[in-house]
PDB file of C-alpha atoms in Angstrom:
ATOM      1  CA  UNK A   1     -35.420 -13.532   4.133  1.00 49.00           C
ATOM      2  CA  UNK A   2     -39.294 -13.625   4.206  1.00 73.00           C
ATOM      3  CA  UNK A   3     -40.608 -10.303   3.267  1.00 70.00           C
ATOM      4  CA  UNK A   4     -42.737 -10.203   6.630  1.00 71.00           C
ATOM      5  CA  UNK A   5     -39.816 -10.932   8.990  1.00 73.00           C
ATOM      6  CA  UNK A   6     -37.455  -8.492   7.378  1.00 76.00           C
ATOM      7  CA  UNK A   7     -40.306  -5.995   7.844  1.00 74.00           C
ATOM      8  CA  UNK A   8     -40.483  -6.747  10.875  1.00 72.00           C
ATOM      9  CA  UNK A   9     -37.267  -7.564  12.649  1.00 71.00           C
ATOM     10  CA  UNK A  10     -34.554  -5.938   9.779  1.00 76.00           C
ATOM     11  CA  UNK A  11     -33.792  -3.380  12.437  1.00 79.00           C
ATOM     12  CA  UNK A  12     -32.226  -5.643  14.540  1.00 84.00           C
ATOM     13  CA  UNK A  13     -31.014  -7.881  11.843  1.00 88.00           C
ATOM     14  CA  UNK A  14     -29.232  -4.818  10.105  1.00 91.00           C
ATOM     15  CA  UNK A  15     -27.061  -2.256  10.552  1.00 91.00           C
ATOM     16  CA  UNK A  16     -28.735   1.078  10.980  1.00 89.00           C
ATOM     17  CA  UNK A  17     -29.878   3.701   8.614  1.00 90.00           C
ATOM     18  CA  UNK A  18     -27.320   2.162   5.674  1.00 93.00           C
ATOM     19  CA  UNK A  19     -27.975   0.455   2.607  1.00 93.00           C
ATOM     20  CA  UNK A  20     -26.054  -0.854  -0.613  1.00 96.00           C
ATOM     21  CA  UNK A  21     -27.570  -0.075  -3.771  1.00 95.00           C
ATOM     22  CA  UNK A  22     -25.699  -2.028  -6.770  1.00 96.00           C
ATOM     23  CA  UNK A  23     -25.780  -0.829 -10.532  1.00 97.00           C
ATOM     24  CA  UNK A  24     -25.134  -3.904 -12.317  1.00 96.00           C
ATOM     25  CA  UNK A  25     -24.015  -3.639 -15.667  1.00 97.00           C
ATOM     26  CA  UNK A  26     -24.279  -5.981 -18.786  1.00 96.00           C
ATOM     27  CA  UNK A  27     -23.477  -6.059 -22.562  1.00 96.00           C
ATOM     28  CA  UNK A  28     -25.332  -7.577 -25.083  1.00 93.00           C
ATOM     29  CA  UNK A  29     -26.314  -6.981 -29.145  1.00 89.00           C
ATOM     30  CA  UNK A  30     -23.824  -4.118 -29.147  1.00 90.00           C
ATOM     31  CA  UNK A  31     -26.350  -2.296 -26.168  1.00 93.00           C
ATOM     32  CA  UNK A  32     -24.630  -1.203 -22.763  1.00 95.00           C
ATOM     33  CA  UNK A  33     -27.137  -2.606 -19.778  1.00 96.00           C
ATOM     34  CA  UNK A  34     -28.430  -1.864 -16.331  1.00 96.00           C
ATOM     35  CA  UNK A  35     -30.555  -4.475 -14.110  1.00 96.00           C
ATOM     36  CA  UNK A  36     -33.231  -3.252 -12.500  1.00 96.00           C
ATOM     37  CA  UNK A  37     -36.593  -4.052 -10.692  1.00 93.00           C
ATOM     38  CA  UNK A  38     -39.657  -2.889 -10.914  1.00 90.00           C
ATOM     39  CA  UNK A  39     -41.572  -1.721  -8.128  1.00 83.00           C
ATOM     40  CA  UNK A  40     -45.408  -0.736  -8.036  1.00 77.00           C
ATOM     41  CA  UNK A  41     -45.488   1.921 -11.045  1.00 80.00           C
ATOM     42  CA  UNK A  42     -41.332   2.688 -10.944  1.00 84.00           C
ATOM     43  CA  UNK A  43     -38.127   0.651 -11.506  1.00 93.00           C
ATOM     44  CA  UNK A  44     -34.988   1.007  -8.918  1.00 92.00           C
ATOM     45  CA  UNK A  45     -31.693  -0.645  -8.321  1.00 95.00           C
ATOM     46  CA  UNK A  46     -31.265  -3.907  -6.746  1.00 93.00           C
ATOM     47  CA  UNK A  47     -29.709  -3.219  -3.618  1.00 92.00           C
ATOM     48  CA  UNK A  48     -30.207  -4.696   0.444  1.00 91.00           C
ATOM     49  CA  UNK A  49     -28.826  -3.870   3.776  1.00 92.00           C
ATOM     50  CA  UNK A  50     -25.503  -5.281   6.073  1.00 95.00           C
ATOM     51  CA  UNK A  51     -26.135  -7.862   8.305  1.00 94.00           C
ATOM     52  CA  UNK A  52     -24.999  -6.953  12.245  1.00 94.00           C
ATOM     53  CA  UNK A  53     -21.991  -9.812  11.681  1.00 94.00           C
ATOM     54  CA  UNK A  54     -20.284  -8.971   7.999  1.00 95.00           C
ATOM     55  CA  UNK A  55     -18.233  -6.803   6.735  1.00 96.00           C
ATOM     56  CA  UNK A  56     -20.079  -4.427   3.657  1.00 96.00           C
ATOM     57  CA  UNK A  57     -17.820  -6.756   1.093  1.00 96.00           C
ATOM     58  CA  UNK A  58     -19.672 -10.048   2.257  1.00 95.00           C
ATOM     59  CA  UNK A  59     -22.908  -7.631   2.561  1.00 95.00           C
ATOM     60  CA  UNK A  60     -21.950  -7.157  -1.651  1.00 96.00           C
ATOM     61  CA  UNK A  61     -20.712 -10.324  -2.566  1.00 94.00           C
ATOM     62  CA  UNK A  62     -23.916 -11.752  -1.167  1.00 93.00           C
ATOM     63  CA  UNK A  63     -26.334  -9.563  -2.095  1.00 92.00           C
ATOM     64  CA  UNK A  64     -25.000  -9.422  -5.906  1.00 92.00           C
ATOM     65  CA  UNK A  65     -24.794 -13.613  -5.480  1.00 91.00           C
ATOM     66  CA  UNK A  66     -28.944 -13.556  -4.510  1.00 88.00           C
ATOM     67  CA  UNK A  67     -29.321 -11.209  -7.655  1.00 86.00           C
ATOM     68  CA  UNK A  68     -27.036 -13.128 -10.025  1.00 86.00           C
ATOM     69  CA  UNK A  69     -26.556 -16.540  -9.059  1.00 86.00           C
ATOM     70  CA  UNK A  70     -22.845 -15.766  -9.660  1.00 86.00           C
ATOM     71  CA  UNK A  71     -19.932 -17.118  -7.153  1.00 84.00           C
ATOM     72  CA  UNK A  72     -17.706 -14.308  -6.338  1.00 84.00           C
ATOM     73  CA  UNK A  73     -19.163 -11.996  -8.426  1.00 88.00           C
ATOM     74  CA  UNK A  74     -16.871  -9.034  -9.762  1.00 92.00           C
ATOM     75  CA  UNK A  75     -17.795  -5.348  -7.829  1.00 95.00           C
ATOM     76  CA  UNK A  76     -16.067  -2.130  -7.694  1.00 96.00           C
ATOM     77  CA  UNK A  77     -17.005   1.013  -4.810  1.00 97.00           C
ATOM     78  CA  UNK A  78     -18.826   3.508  -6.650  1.00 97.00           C
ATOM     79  CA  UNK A  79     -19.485   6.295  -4.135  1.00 97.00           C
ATOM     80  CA  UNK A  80     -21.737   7.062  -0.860  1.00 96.00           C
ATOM     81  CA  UNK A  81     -24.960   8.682  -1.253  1.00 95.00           C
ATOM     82  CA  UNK A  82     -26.379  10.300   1.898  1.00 89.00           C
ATOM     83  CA  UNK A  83     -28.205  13.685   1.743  1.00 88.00           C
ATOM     84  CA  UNK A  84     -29.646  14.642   4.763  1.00 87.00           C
ATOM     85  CA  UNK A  85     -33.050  14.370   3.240  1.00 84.00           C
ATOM     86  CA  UNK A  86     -32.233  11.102   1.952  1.00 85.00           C
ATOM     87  CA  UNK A  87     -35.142   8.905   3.063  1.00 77.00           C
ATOM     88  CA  UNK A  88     -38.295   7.326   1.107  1.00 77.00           C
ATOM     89  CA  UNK A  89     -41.481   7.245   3.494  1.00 78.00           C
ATOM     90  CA  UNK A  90     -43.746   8.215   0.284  1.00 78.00           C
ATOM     91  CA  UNK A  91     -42.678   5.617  -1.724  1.00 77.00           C
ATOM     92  CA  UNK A  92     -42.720   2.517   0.887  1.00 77.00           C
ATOM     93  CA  UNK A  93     -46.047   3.699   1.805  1.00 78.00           C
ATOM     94  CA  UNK A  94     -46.977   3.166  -1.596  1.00 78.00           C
ATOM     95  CA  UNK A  95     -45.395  -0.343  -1.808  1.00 75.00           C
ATOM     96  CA  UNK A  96     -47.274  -1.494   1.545  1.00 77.00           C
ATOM     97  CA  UNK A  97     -50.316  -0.109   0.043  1.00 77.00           C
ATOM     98  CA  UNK A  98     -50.006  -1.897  -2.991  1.00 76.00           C
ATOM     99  CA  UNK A  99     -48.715  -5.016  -0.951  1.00 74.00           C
ATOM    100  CA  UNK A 100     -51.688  -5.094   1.013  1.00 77.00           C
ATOM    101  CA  UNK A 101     -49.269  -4.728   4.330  1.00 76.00           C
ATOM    102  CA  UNK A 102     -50.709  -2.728   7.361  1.00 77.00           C
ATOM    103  CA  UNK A 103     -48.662   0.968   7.554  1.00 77.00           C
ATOM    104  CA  UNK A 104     -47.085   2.045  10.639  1.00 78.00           C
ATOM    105  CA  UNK A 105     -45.802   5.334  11.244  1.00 81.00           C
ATOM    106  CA  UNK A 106     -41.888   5.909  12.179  1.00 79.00           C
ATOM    107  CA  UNK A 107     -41.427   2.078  10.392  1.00 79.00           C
ATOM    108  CA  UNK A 108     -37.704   1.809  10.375  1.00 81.00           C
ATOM    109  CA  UNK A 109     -37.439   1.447   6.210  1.00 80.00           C
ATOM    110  CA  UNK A 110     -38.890   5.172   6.309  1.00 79.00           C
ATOM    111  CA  UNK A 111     -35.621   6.889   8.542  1.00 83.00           C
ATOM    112  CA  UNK A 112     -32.723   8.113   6.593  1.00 87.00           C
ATOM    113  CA  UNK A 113     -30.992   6.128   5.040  1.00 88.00           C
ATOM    114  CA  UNK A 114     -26.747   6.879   3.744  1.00 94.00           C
ATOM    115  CA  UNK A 115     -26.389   4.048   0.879  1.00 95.00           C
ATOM    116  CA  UNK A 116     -22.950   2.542  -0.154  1.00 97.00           C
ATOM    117  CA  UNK A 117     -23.385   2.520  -4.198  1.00 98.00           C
ATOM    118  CA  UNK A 118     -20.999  -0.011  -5.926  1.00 98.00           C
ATOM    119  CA  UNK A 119     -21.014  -1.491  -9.911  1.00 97.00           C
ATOM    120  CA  UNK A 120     -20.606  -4.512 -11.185  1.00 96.00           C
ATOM    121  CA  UNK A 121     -19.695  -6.038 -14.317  1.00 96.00           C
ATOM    122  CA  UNK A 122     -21.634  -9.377 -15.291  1.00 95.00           C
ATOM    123  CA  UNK A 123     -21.573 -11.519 -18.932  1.00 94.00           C
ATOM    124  CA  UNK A 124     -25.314 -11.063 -18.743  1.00 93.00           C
ATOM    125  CA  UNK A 125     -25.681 -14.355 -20.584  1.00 91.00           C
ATOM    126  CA  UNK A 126     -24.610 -16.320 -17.901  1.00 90.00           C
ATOM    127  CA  UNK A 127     -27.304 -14.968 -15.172  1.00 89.00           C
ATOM    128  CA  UNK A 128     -31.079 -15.694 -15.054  1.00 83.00           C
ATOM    129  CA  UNK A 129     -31.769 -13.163 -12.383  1.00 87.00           C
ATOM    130  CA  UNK A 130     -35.214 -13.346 -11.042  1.00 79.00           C
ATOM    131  CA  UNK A 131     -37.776 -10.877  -8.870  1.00 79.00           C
ATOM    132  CA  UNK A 132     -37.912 -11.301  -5.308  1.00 75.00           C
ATOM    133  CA  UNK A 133     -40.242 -10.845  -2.527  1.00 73.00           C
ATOM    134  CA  UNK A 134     -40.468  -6.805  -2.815  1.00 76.00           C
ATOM    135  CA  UNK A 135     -40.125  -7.114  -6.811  1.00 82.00           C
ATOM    136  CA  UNK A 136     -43.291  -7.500  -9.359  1.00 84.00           C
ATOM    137  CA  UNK A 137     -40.599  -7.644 -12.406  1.00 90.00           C
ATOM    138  CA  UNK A 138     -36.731  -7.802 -13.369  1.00 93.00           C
ATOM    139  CA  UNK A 139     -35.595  -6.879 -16.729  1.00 94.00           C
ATOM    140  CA  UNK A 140     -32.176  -5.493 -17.966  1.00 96.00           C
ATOM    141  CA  UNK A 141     -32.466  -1.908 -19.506  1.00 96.00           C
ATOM    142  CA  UNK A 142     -30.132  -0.403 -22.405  1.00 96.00           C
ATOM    143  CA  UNK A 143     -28.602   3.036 -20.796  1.00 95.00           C
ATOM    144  CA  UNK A 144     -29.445   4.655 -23.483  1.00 93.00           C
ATOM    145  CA  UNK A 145     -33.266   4.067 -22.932  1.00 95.00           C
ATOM    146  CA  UNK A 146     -33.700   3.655 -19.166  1.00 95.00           C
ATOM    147  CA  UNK A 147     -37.945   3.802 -17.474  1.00 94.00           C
ATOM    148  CA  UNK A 148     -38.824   5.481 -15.140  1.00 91.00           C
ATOM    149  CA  UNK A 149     -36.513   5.145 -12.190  1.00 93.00           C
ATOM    150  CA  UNK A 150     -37.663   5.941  -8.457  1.00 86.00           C
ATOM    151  CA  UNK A 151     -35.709   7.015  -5.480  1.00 87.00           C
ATOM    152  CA  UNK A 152     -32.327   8.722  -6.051  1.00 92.00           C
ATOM    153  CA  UNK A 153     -31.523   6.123  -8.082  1.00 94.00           C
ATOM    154  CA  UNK A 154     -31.675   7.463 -11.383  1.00 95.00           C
ATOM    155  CA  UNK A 155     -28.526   9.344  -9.948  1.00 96.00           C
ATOM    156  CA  UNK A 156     -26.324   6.425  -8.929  1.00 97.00           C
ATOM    157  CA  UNK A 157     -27.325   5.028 -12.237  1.00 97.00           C
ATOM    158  CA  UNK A 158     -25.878   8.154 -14.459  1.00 96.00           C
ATOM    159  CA  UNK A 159     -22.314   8.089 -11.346  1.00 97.00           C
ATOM    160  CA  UNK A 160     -22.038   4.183 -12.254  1.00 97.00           C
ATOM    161  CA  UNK A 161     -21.683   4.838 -16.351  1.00 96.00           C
ATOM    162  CA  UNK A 162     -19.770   7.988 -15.961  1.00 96.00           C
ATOM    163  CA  UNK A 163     -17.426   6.057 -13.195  1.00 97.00           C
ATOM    164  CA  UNK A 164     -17.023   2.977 -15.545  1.00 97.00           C
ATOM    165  CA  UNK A 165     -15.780   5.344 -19.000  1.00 95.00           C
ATOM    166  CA  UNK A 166     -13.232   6.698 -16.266  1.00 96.00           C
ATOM    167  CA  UNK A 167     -12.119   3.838 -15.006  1.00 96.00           C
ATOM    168  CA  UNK A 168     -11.280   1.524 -17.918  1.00 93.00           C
ATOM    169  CA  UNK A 169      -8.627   4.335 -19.052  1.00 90.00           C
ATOM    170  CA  UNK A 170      -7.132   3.165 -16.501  1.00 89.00           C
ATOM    171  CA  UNK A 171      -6.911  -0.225 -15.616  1.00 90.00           C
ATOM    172  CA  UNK A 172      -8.590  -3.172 -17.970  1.00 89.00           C
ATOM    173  CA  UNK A 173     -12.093  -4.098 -16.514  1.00 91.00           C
ATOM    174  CA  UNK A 174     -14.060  -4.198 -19.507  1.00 93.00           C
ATOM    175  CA  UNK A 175     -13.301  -8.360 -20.228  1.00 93.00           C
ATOM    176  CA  UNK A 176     -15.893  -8.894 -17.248  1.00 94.00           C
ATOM    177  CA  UNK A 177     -18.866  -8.152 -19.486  1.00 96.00           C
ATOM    178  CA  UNK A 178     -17.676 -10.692 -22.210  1.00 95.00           C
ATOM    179  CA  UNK A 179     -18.348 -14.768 -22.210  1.00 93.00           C
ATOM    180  CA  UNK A 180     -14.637 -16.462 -21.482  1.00 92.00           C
ATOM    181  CA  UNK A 181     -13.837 -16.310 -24.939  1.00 93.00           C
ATOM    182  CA  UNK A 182     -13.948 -13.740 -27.505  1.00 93.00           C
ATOM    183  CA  UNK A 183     -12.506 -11.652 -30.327  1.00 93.00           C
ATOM    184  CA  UNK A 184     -10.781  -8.251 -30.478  1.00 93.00           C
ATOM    185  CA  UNK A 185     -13.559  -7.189 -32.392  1.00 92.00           C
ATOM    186  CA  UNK A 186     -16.090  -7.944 -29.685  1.00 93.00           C
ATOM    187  CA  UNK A 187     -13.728  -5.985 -27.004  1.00 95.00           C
ATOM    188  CA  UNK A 188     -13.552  -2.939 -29.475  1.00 95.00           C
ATOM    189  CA  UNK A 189     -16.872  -2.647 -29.712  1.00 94.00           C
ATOM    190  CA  UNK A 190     -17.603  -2.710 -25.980  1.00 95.00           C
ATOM    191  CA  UNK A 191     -14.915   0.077 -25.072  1.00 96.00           C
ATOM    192  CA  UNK A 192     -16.650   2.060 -28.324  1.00 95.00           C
ATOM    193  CA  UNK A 193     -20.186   1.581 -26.593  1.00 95.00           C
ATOM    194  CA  UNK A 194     -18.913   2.472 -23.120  1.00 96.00           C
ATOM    195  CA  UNK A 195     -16.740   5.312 -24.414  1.00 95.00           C
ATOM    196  CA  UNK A 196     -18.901   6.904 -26.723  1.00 93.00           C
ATOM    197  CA  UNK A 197     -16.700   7.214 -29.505  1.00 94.00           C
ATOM    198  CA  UNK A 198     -14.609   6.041 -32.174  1.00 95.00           C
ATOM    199  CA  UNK A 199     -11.879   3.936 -31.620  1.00 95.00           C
ATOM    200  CA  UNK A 200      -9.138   3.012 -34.184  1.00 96.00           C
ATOM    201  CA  UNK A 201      -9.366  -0.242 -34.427  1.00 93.00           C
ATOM    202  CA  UNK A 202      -5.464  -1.323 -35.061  1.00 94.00           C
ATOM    203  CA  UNK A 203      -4.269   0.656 -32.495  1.00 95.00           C
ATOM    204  CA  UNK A 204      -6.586  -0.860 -29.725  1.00 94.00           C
ATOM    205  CA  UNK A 205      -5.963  -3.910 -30.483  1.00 93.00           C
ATOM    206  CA  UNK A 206      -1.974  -3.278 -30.723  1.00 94.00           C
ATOM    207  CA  UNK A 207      -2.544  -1.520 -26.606  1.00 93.00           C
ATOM    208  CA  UNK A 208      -5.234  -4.772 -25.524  1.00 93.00           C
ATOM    209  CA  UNK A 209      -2.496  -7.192 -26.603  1.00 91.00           C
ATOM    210  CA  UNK A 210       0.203  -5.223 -25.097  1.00 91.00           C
ATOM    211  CA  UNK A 211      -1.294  -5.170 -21.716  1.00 90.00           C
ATOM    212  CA  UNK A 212      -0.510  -8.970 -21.408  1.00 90.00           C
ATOM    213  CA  UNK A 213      -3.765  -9.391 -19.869  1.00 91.00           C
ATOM    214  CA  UNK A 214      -4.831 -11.533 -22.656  1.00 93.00           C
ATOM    215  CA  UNK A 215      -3.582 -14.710 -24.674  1.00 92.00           C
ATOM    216  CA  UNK A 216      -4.844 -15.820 -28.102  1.00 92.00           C
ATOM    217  CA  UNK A 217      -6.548 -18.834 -28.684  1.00 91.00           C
ATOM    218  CA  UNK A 218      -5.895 -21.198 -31.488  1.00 88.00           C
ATOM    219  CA  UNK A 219      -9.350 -20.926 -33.008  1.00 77.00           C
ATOM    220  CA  UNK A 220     -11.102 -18.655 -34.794  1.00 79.00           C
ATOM    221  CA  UNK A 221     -14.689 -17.237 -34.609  1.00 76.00           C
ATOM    222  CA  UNK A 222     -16.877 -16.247 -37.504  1.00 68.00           C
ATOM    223  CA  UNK A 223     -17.528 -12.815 -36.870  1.00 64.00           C
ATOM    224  CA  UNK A 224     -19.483 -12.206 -40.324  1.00 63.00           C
ATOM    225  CA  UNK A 225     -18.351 -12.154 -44.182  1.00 65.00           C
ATOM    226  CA  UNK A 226     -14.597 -11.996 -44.309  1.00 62.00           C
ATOM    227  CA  UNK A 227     -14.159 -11.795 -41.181  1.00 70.00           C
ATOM    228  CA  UNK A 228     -12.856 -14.886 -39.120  1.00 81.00           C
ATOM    229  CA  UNK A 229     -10.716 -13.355 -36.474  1.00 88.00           C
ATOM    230  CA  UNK A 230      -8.856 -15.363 -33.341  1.00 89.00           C
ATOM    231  CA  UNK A 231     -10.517 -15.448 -29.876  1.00 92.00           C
ATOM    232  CA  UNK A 232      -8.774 -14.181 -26.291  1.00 93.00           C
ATOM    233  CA  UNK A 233      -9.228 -15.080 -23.146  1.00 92.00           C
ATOM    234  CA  UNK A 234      -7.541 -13.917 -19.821  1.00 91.00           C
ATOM    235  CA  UNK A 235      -4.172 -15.233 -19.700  1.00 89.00           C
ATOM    236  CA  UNK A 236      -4.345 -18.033 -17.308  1.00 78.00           C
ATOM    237  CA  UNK A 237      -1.614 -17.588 -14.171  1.00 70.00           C
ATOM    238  CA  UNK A 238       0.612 -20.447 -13.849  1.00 57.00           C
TER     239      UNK A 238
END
């Protein structure tokens, strides 16, 4: 939507005073990564607002596919974020400023707003995700060495990695951030990144391969000196 209609018309386009703010998550070079954009000085989440005719899933799905270029792109709920001071006036009078935008008083972007925060796993080579019309930059972040971030979204950031180490002890999400193919290896390294900690080795392998989740491929990858081990890929549903 151009930036000028959306300022001007989003409050009848959208549904009032609620957002979606997404953490998107990626893996690469053994670093767990958050997307984010930069705004003015600051960097915040990618996020948007629910059109009047869909449902908050198509609001997701479609704001993750603008971000991501992905079809169906995976998401997960994270948790709602709405304290009753919970609105930005400073900081959107900062970005019309900067924008060169005339500021009105009582603009609807400045009421409260209650957010609906959800994750998402990506393969973050398969996404070229570019700035859009609020944006100046995009760049994926390790967690471990995140900027500045503005808003409340520093929070959502910090509920998304502590939701994700919960919630891959107990179901198998973690594939998501890999390409189609890869090794054990790979997928031990991952839940060791996201986890925090050492894992041994043989018996995460022995608990990945009996989850059925996964079938092994004839070929082999080499995964550096001595090491040439099989690659997995979901098991395919007949």
């Amino acid at each position: 939507m151009e930036l000028a209609n959306f300022l001007a018309y989003g409050k009848q386009q959208f549904l009032p005073n609620l957002s979606i703010d997404l953490v998107i998550i990626g893996f690469q070079k053994d670093e767990l990564k958050c997307l984010l954009l930069k705004i003015g000085s600051k960097w915040v989440l990618p996020g948007g607002h629910i059109k009047i005719d869909e449902s908050v899933d198509t609001a997701v799905g479609r704001i993750l596919e603008e971000r991501t270029a992905l079809k169906n792109p995976h998401f997960k709920f994270l948790a709602v974020f709405g304290d009753k001071d919970r609105n930005f006036e400073e900081e959107f009078k900062s970005f019309f400023a900067a924008k060169g935008l005339p500021w009105q008083e009582g603009h609807w972007l400045t009421d409260r707003f209650v957010t609906l925060a959800y994750y998402s796993l990506v393969d973050i080579d398969r996404i070229d995700p570019k700035p859009g019309e609020f944006d100046e930059a995009v760049a994926w972040f390790s967690f471990d060495a995140l900027p500045d971030i503005a808003l409340d979204h520093d929070v959502i950031v910090a509920k998304a990695r502590n939701r994700l180490r919960e919630d891959i002890q107990r179901e198998q999400l973690t594939y998501k951030l890999l390409p189609t193919e890869f090794t054990m290896p790979e997928l031990h390294r991952l839940h060791e990144k996201i986890l925090s900690e050492k894992l041994d080795r043989s018996r995460f392998q022995k608990k990945m391969l009996g989850s059925g989740l996964f079938e092994r491929l004839p070929k082999r990858k080499k995964d550096g000196p001595g090491s040439n081990p099989y690659q997995y890929r979901l098991a395919q549903k007949n």
